[in-house]
XYZ file of C-alpha atoms in Angstrom:
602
model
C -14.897 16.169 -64.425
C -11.574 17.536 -66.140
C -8.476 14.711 -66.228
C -5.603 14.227 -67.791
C -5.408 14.249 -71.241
C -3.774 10.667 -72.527
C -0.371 11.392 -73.922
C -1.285 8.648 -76.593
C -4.052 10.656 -77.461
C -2.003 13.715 -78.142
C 0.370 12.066 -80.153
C -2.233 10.537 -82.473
C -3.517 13.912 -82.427
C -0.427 15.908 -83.641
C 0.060 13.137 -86.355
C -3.352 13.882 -87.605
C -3.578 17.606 -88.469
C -1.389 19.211 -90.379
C -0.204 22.193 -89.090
C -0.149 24.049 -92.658
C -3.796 23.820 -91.869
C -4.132 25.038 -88.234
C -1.192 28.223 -89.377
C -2.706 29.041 -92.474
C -6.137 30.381 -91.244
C -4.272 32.737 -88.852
C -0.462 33.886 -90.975
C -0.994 34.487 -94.269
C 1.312 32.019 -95.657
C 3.718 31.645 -98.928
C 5.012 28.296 -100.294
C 9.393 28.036 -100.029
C 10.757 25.483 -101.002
C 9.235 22.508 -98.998
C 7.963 24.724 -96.233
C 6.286 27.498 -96.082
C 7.313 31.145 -94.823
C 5.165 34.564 -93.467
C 5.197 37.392 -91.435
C 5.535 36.081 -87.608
C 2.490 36.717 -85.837
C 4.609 37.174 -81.607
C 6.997 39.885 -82.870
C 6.724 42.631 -85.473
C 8.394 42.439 -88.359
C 9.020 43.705 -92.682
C 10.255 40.672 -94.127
C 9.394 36.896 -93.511
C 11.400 35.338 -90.810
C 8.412 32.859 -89.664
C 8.810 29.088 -91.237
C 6.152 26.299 -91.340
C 7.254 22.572 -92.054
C 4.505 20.093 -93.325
C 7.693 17.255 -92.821
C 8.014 18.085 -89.041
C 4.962 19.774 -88.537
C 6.699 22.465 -86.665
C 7.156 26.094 -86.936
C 9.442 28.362 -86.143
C 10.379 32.093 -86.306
C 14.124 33.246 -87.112
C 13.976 36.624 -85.565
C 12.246 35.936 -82.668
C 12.641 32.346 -81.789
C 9.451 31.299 -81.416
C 8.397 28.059 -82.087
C 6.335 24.344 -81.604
C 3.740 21.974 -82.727
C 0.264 22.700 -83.449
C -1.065 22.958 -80.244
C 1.782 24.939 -78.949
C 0.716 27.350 -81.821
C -2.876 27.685 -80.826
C -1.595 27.977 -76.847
C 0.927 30.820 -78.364
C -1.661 32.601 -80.612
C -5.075 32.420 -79.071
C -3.925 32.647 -75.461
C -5.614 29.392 -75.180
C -4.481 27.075 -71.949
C -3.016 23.177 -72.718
C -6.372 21.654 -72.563
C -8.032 24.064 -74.537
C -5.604 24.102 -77.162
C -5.957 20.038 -77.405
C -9.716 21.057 -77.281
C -9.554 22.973 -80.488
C -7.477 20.686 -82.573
C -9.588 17.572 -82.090
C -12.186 19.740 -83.033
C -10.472 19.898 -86.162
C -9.754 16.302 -86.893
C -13.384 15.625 -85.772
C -12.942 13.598 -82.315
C -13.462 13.793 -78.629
C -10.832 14.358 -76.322
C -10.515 11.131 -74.042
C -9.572 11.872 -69.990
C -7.715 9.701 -67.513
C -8.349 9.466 -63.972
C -9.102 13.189 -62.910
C -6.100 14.749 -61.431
C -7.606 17.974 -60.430
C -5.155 19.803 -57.733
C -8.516 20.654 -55.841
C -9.669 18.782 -52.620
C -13.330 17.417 -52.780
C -13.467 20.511 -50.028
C -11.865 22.759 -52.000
C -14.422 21.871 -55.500
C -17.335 22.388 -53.023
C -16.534 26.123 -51.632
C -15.768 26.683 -55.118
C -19.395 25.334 -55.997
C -20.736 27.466 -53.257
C -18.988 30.786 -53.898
C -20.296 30.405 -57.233
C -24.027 29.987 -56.394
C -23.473 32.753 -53.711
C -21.839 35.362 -56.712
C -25.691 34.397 -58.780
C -27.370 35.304 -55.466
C -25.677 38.739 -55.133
C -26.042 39.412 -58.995
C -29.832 38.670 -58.390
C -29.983 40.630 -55.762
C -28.643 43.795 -57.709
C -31.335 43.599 -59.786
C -34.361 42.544 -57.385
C -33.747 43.425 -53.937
C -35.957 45.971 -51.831
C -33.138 47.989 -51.054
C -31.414 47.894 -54.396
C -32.216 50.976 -55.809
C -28.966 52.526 -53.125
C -26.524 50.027 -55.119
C -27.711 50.835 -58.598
C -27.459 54.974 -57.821
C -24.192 54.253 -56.384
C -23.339 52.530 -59.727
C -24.971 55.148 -61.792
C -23.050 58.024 -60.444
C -20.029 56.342 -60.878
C -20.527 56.225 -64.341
C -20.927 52.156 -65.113
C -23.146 50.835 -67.748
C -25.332 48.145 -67.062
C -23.239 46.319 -69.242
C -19.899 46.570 -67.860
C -21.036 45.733 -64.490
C -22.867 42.273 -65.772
C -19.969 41.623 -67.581
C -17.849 41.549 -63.919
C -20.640 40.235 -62.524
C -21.432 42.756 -60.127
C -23.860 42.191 -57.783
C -25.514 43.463 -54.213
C -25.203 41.840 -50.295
C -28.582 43.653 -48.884
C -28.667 44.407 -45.495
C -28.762 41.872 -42.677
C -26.742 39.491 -40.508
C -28.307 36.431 -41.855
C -29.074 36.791 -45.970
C -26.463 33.780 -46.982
C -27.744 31.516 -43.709
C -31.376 31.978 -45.093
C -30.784 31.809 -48.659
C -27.828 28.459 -48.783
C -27.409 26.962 -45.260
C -30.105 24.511 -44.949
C -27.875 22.241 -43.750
C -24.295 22.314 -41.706
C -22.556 20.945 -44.113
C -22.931 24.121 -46.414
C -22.679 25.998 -43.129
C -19.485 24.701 -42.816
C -18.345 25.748 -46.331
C -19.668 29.246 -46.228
C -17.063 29.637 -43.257
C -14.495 27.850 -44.951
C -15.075 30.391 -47.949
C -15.038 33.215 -45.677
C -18.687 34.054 -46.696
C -20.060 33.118 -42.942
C -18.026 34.476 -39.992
C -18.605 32.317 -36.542
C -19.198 34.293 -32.921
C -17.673 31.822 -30.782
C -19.013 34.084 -27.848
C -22.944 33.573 -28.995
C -22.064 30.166 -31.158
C -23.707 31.697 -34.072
C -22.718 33.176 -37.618
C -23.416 36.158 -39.389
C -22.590 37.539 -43.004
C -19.290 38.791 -44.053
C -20.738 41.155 -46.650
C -23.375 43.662 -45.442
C -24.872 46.341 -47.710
C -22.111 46.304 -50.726
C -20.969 46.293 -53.589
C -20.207 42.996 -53.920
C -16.963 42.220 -56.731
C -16.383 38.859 -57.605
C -12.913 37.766 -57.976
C -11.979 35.055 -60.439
C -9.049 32.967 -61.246
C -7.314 31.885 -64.399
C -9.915 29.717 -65.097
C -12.954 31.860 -64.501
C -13.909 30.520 -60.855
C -15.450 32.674 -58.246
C -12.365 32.259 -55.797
C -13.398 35.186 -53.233
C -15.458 38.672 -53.079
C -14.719 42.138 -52.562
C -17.393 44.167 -51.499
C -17.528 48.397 -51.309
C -19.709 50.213 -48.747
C -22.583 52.425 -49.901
C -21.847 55.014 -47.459
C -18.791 56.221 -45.202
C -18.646 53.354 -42.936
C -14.908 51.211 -42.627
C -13.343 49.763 -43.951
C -14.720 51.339 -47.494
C -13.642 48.021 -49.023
C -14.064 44.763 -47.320
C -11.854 41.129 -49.143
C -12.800 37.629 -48.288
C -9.857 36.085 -46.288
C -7.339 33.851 -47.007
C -8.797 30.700 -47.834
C -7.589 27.240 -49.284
C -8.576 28.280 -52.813
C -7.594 31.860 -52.799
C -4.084 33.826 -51.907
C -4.281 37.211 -52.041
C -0.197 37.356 -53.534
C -1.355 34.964 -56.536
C -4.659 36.186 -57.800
C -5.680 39.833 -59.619
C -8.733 40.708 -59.900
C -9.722 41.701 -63.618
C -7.198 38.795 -65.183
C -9.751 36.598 -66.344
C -12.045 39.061 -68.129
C -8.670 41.182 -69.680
C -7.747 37.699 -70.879
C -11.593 36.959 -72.319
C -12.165 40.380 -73.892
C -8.321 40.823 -75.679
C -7.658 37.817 -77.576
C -3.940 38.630 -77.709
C -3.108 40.589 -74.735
C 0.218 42.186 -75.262
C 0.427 44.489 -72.078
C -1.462 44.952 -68.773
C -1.201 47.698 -66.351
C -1.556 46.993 -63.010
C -3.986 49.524 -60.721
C -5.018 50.257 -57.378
C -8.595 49.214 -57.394
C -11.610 47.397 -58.688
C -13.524 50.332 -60.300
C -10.592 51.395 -62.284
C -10.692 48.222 -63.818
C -14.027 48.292 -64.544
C -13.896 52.115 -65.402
C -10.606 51.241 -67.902
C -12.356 48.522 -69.838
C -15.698 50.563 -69.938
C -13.464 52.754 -72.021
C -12.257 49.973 -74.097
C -8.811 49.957 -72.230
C -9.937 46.129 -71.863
C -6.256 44.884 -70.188
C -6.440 46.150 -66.731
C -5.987 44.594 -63.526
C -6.007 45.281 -59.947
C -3.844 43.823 -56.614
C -6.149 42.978 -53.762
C -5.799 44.819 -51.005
C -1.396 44.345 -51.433
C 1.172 45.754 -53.667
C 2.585 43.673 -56.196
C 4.101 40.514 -55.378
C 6.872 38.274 -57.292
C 4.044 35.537 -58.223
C 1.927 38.443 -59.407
C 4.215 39.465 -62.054
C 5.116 35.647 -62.729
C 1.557 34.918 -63.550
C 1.417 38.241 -65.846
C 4.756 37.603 -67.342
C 3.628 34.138 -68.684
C 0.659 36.213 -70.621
C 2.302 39.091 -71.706
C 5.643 40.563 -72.342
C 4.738 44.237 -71.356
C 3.897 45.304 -67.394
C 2.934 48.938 -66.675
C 2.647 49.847 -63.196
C 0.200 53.071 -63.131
C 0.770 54.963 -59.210
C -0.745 58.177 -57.776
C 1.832 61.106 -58.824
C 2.031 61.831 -54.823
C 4.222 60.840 -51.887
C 2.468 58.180 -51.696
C 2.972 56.526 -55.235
C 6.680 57.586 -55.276
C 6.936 54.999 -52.545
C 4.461 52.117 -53.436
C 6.801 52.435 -57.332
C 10.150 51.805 -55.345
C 8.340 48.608 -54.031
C 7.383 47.962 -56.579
C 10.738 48.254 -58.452
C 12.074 46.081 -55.660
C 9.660 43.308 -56.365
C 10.104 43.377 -59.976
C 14.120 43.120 -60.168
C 14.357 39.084 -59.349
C 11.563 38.783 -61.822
C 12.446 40.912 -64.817
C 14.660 39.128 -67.518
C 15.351 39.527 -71.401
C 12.306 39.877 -73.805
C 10.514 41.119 -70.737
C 8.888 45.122 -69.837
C 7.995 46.730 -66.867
C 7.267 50.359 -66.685
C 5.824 53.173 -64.598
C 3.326 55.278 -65.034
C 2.317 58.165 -62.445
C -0.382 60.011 -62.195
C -1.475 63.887 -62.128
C -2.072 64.848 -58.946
C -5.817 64.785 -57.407
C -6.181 61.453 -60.533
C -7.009 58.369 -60.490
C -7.869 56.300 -63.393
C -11.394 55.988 -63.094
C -11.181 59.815 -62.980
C -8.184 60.100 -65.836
C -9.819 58.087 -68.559
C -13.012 59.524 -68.148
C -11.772 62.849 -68.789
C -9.280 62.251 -71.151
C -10.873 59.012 -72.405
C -9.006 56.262 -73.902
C -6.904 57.963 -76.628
C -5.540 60.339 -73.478
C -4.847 57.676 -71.153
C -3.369 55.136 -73.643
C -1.036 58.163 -74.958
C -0.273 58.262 -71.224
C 0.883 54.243 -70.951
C 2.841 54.563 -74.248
C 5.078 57.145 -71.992
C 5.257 55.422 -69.024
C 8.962 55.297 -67.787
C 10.780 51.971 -68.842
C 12.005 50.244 -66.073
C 16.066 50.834 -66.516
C 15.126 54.597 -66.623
C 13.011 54.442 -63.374
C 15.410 52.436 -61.583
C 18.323 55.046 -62.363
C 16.206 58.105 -61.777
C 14.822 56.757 -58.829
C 18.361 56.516 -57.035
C 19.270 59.250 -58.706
C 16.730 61.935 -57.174
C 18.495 63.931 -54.406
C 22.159 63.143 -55.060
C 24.007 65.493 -56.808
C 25.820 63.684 -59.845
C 27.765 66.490 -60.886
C 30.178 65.349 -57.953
C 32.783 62.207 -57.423
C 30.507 61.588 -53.917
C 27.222 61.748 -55.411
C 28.028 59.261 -58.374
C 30.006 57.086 -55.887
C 26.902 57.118 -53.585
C 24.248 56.196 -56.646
C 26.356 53.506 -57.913
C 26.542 51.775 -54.994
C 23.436 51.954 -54.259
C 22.995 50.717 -57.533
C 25.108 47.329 -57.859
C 23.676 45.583 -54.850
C 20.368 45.766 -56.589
C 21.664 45.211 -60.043
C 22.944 41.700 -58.681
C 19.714 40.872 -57.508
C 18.373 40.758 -61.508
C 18.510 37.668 -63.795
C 22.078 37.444 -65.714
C 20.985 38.775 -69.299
C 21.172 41.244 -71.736
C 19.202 43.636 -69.606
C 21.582 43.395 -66.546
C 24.455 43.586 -68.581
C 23.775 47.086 -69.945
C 22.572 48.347 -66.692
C 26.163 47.507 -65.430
C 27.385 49.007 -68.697
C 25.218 52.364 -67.070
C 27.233 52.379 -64.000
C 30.265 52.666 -65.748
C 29.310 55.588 -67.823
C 27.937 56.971 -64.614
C 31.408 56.525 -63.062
C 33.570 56.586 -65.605
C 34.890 53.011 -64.248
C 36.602 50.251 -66.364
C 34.085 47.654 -66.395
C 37.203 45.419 -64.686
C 36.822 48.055 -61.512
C 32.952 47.603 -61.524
C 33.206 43.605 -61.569
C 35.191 44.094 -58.756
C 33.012 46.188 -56.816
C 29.340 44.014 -57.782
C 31.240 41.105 -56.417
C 30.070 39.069 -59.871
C 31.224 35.816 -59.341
C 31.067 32.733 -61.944
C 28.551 30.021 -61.565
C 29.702 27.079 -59.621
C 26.647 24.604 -59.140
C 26.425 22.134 -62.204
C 22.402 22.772 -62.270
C 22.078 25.621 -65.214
C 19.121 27.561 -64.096
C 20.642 28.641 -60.915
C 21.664 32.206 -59.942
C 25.026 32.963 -59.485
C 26.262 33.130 -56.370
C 27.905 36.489 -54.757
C 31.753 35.851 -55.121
C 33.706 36.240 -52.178
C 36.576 39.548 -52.477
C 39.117 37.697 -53.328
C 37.133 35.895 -56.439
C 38.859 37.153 -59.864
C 36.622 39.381 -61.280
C 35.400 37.374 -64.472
C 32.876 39.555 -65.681
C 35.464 41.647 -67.333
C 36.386 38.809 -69.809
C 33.149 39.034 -71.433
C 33.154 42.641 -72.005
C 33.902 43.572 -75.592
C 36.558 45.060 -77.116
C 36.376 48.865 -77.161
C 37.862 49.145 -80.333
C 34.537 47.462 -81.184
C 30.724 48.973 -81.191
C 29.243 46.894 -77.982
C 26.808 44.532 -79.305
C 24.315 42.215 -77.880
C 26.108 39.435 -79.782
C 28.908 37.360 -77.331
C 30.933 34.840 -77.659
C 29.060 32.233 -76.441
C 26.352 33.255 -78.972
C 27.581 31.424 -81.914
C 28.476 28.028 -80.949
C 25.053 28.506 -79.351
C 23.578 29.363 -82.780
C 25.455 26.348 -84.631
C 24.511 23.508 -81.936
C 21.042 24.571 -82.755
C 20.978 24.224 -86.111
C 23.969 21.892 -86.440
C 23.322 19.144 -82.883
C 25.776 16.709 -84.257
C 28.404 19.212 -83.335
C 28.321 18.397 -79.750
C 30.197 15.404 -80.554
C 33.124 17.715 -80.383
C 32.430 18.857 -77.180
C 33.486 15.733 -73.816
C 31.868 17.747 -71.217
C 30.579 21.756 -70.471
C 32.417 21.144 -67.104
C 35.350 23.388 -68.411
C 32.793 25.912 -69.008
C 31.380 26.316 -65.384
C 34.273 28.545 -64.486
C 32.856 31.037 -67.132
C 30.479 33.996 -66.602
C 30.268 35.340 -70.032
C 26.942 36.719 -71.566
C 24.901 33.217 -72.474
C 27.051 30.643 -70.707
C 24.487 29.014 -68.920
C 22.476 28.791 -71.810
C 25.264 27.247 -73.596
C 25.991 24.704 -71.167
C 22.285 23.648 -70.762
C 22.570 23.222 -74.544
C 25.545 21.134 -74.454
C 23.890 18.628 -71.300
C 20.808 18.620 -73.329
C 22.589 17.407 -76.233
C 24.570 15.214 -74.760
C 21.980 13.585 -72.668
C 19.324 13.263 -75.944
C 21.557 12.922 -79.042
C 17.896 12.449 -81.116
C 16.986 15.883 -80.371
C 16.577 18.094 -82.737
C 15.261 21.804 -82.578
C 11.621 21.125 -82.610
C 12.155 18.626 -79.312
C 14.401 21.302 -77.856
C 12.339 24.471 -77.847
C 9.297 21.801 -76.649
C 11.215 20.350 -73.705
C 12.415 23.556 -72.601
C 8.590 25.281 -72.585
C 7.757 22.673 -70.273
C 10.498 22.638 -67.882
C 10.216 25.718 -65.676
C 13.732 25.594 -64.776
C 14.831 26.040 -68.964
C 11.873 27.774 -70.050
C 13.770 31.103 -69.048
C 16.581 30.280 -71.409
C 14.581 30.305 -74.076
C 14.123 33.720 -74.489
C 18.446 33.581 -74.638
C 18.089 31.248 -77.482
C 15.104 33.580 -79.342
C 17.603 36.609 -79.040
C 20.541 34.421 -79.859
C 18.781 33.110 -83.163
C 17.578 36.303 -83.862
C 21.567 38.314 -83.966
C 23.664 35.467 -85.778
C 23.302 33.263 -88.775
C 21.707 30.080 -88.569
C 23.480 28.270 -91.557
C 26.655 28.206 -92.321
C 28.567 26.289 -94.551
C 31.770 26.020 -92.496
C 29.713 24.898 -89.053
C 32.464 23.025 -88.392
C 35.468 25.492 -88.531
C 33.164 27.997 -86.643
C 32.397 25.825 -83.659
C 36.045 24.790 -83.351
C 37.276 28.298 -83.757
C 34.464 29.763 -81.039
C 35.176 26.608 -78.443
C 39.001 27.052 -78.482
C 38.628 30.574 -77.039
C 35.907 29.070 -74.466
C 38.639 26.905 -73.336
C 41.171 29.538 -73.069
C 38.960 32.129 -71.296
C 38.099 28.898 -69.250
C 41.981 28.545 -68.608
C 42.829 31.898 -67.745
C 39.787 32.012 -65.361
C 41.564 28.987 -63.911
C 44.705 30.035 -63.488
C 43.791 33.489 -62.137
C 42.121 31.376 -59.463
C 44.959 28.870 -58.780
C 47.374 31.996 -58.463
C 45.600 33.417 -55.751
C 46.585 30.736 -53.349
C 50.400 30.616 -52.414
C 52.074 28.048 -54.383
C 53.228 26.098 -51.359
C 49.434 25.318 -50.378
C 48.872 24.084 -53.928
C 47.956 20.138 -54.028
C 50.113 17.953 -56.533
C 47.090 17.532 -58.234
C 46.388 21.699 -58.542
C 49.926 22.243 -59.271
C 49.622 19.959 -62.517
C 46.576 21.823 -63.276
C 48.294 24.921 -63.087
C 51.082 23.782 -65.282
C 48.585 22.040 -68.267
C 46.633 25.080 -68.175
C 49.327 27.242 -68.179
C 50.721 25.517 -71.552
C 46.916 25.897 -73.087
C 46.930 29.574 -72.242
C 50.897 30.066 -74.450
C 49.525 28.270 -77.364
C-alpha cells in the first residue's frame, strides 16, 4: 500500500546519481567549463541556454528558468508524478524505494468503492464483448466509426439490460451493497426498500483520475430514450468540477503533452485520439471550472477551448472566458476555437482528419484577442461612447486577472483603445498597491481616493515598452548574487509599491532574509513546492530570461536599482500622506512626511 517516501531516503538518493547521468540520456549534452550546457528541452530555443552542474547536481535553463534536482528533472521531462520520479531514479542506483506509514488521503471507504468501481468497469468491458444483447452496443460503436482498439484502450464497455445485473453479478453481501450505492452504481427505492441499476442498456465510459482509477461512469443510450447520457453522481471520490474525462489516457499516450483542448463530449475524445489527436479531454456534464484549468495548467502551458460556432458556443466561450481570467497568468495559453456550423469534432476530424483539425487549433483565437473581440462585438468603436462603453466593460474584468505581464499589456490595450494616459486608466481600474505583508495575495481594489500607483511603473515613452521593469534587475542580481540582500533591512518600504514584479521581489528579499544558506538551486525547489510561490516562478523564469545574470559591478547595480525603489516608495508615500489634511496628520505621520519628503529632493 503506497506511503510516504522517507525524506532520508531521498536525500541518500539525490547524493547517489549523478544527474550528468539521468540529463544526458534525454539533452544532448556538451562539456563547459565544469558543467555542462545544451539545448533546453521545456522551451524552444537556437543556442544553448540549458546548464548541468555535476558540483550541485542541479540544472538550470537561462532563457526559460527552468530548473531542479534529478528527480525534479524526470517529474519536468517525463510528466512523471513525485513518486514515480523517485521510482525511476532508484531504479537507477539499483535499490528499492522504502515507505513510511501509508498516508493515503483515501478513507478505508473510499479505497473500497474505488476497488469496486474497478471490478464493476471489468464487468461492463466483459460484457461488451460476451453479452446476449451485445451485438446493439458493438453496431452502435461500429457506425460511429471506433476501432476495436480505441475503445479497449478507454475501456469501453456494455450495462445489458435489467434492473438487477450489478446486484447479481457483486452484491453477495450488504456490505458491497452498501458500496455500490455509495459509488452511485446501485440506486435505493425507499418506497419498495429495494435497489436497482444506475446504468441500463449503455454505453458505459469509464472515467479515471490522475492516477488511472475508475472514479465514476458515464453511460450513452442505444436508442432515443433521456437523458442520451447518464453520469454517476457526486460521490466521496469523484467531483464533477475536478475530474476530465480523457486526462489520464492524453497523459499515457503523449509523453510530453504540451497543449490540450477541452471538448464537449466523450466520443470526441475518443474520435480525436482515434485520429492521433491523442491530447483531448472532455468536462462532465459542466462547463469548465477554475480547478479544471488548475489541474490542466500544472500539465501543460497551452489550453484550447474548441465550442460549437452557434449561439450556443458564443455563450458557453464567454463562460468560459470568465472562468479562465482568475486562473490565467504569465507563461500560460488559453485559446478558442469555434466550430463550422452543423460540426462537431467527432464529425470535423473525420472529415478533415487530423492535419485539418490540428491546422484548425493552431488558429484558434488567443485569449487577449477573444476577450477584446468578445466585448467588442456590437459596439461601435468608431465613436467616443462605444470605446467608453468597451473599456469599461473591460477594466472590471481586467482586475479580476493575476498582476503580470499579461495584464499589464491588456491595460496597455485599453489605452490604445481610448487614447487614455495610462495615469487616467489607473485611475479608472481602481489599481491599488498591495497592502497585506503575505506576497502571494491579490491586490486589493483601492478605494477612489487611493493615488493611482500603477502609473509609476509605466515606462517612459521616449522609450520602446519592454517587458523588462524596474524591479527586474535587482530581482536578477539577488538571484545570482544572494549575499546582496545584506543591503537590503526590510522589503517593508516596498509594500507601498505596485510596479511590474514587486511581489516577486519582496518574496525574494523575505526568502533571503529568512534562509541566508539559500542559494538558487534551494530557491527554485522551495518555491515548486509551496503553492503559494510556485506562481512566482514563472516571474523569475521571464525575469532570468530578459536581463543578465552576471555582472561584474552587482554591487553598483543593486544599489543604483534599490535607491529608485525607495524613492518611488517615497513618493507613493507622500502622495498618500498629502491626501489627508495636514491638521489630521499624527506627530508621528507628520515626521514621516517630512523624512520622506527630504529622500524624495535628494
Amino acid at each position: 500500500m503506497a506511503g510516504r517516501i522517507p525524506q532520508n531516503f531521498i536525500d541518500d538518493l539525490l547524493a547517489r546519481v549523478n544527474i550528468v547521468d539521468i540529463i544526458d540520456g534525454r539533452v544532448k549534452l556538451k562539456k563547459a567549463g565544469k558543467n555542462y550546457s545544451g539545448l533546453c528541452p521545456f522551451h524552444q530555443e537556437k543556442s544553448p541556454s540549458f546548464s548541468v552542474s555535476p558540483d550541485k547536481q542541479f540544472y538550470y535553463c537561462f532563457g526559460c528558468g527552468a530548473g531542479g534536482n534529478a528527480i525534479g528533472f524526470l517529474m519536468e521531462y517525463e510528466r512523471l508524478d513525485f513518486p514515480q520520479a523517485v521510482e525511476e531514479v532508484a531504479k537507477l542506483v539499483g535499490v528499492d524505494v522504502p515507505r513510511e506509514a501509508q498516508i493515503d488521503s483515501k478513507t478505508p471507504s473510499q479505497r473500497a468503492q474505488l476497488d469496486i468501481l474497478d471490478q464493476v468497469s471489468a464487468y461492463y468491458e466483459e460484457m461488451l464483448k460476451g453479452h446476449s444483447d451485445n451485438q446493439r452496443a458493438i453496431s452502435y460503436l461500429t457506425h460511429r466509426g471506433l476501432s476495436g482498439k480505441v475503445a479497449k484502450f478507454f475501456s469501453l464497455g456494455y450495462a445489458p439490460p435489467g434492473w438487477s445485473n450489478l446486484l447479481q453479478r457483486f452484491a453477495d453481501s450488504n456490505q458491497k451493497k452498501a458500496l455500490l450505492e455509495e459509488s452511485g452504481m446501485l440506486i435505493h427505492n425507499e418506497e419498495k426498500q429495494s435497489h436497482y441499476d444506475r446504468f441500463r442498456d449503455r454505453i458505459m465510459f469509464p472515467i479515471r483520475d490522475v492516477r488511472g482509477r475508475v472514479v465514476a461512469f458515464g453511460g450513452r443510450v442505444l436508442g432515443d430514450e433521456k437523458p442520451k447520457y447518464l453520469n454517476s453522481p457526486e460521490t466521496d471520490t469523484f467531483h464533477k468540477s475536478r475530474e476530465l474525462y480523457g486526462l489520464y489516457e492524453a497523459r499515457k499516450l503523449t509523453q510530453k503533452l504540451t497543449r490540450i483542448v477541452i471538448v464537449e463530449g466523450y466520443m470526441d475524445v475518443i474520435s480525436l485520439t482515434q485520429f492521433g489527436i491523442t491530447y483531448a479531454v472532455a468536462t462532465l456534464g459542466t462547463a469548465a471550472t477554475a480547478q479544471h484549468l488548475e489541474r490542466l495548467f500544472k500539465t501543460v502551458s497551452e489550453v484550447i477551448f474548441c465550442f460549437d460556432g452557434d449561439a450556443a458556443g458564443r455563450k458557453a466561450a464567454q463562460r468560459a472566458l470568465e472562468t479562465t481570467l482568475p486562473v490565467i497568468r504569465d507563461g500560460l495559453q488559453a485559446r478558442f476555437m469555434f466550430l463550422p456550423e452543423g460540426e462537431d469534432p467527432d464529425s470535423l476530424v473525420r472529415s478533415e482528419g487530423k492535419e485539418g483539425f490540428e491546422a484548425r487549433l493552431d488558429e484558434a483565437l488567443p485569449f487577449s484577442e477573444f476577450f477584446f473581440k468578445s466585448l467588442g462585438d456590437g459596439v461601435d468603436m468608431s465613436t467616443l461612447d462605444g470605446r467608453a462603453l468597451m473599456s469599461a466593460a473591460a477594466l472590471p474584468k481586467i482586475q479580476q486577472m493575476q498582476n503580470g505581464l499579461l495584464q499589464q499589456m491588456m491595460l496597455d490595450k485599453v489605452c490604445e483603445i481610448t487614447g487614455l494616459e495610462p495615469e487616467s486608466i489607473s485611475i479608472h481600474a481602481n489599481l491599488a498597491p498591495q497592502t497585506s505583508a503575505t506576497p502571494d495575495q491579490p491586490k486589493q481594489l483601492a478605494p477612489k481616493t487611493q493615488p493611482p500607483s500603477r502609473a509609476l511603473s509605466y515606462p517612459s515613452k521616449s522609450k520602446p515598452q519592454s517587458t523588462v521593469s524596474l524591479c527586474s534587475h535587482p530581482i536578477s542580481l539577488l538571484l545570482h548574487h544572494p549575499e546582496l540582500v545584506s543591503k537590503v533591512e526590510s522589503s517593508e518600504p516596498l509594500r507601498v509599491l505596485n510596479h511590474t514584479h514587486i511581489d516577486t521581489l519582496i518574496a525574494l528579499i523575505d526568502y533571503l532574509k529568512a534562509t541566508p544558506e539559500a542559494s538558487l538551486g534551494s530557491l527554485l525547489i522551495d518555491w515548486s513546492d509551496d503553492p503559494a510561490l510556485s506562481p512566482l516562478l514563472l516571474q523569475l523564469s521571464e525575469i532570468s530570461r530578459l536581463d543578465p545574470i552576471l555582472s561584474e559591478d552587482a554591487n553598483r547595480l543593486f544599489d543604483d536599482a534599490w535607491e529608485r525603489l525607495q524613492r518611488d516608495a517615497s513618493i507613493q508615500s507622500i502622495a498618500a500622506l498629502q491626501k489627508k489634511p495636514f491638521s489630521t496628520l499624527s506627530d508621528a505621520e507628520k515626521q514621516q512626511l517630512r523624512e520622506l519628503s527630504k529622500l524624495r529632493t535628494h
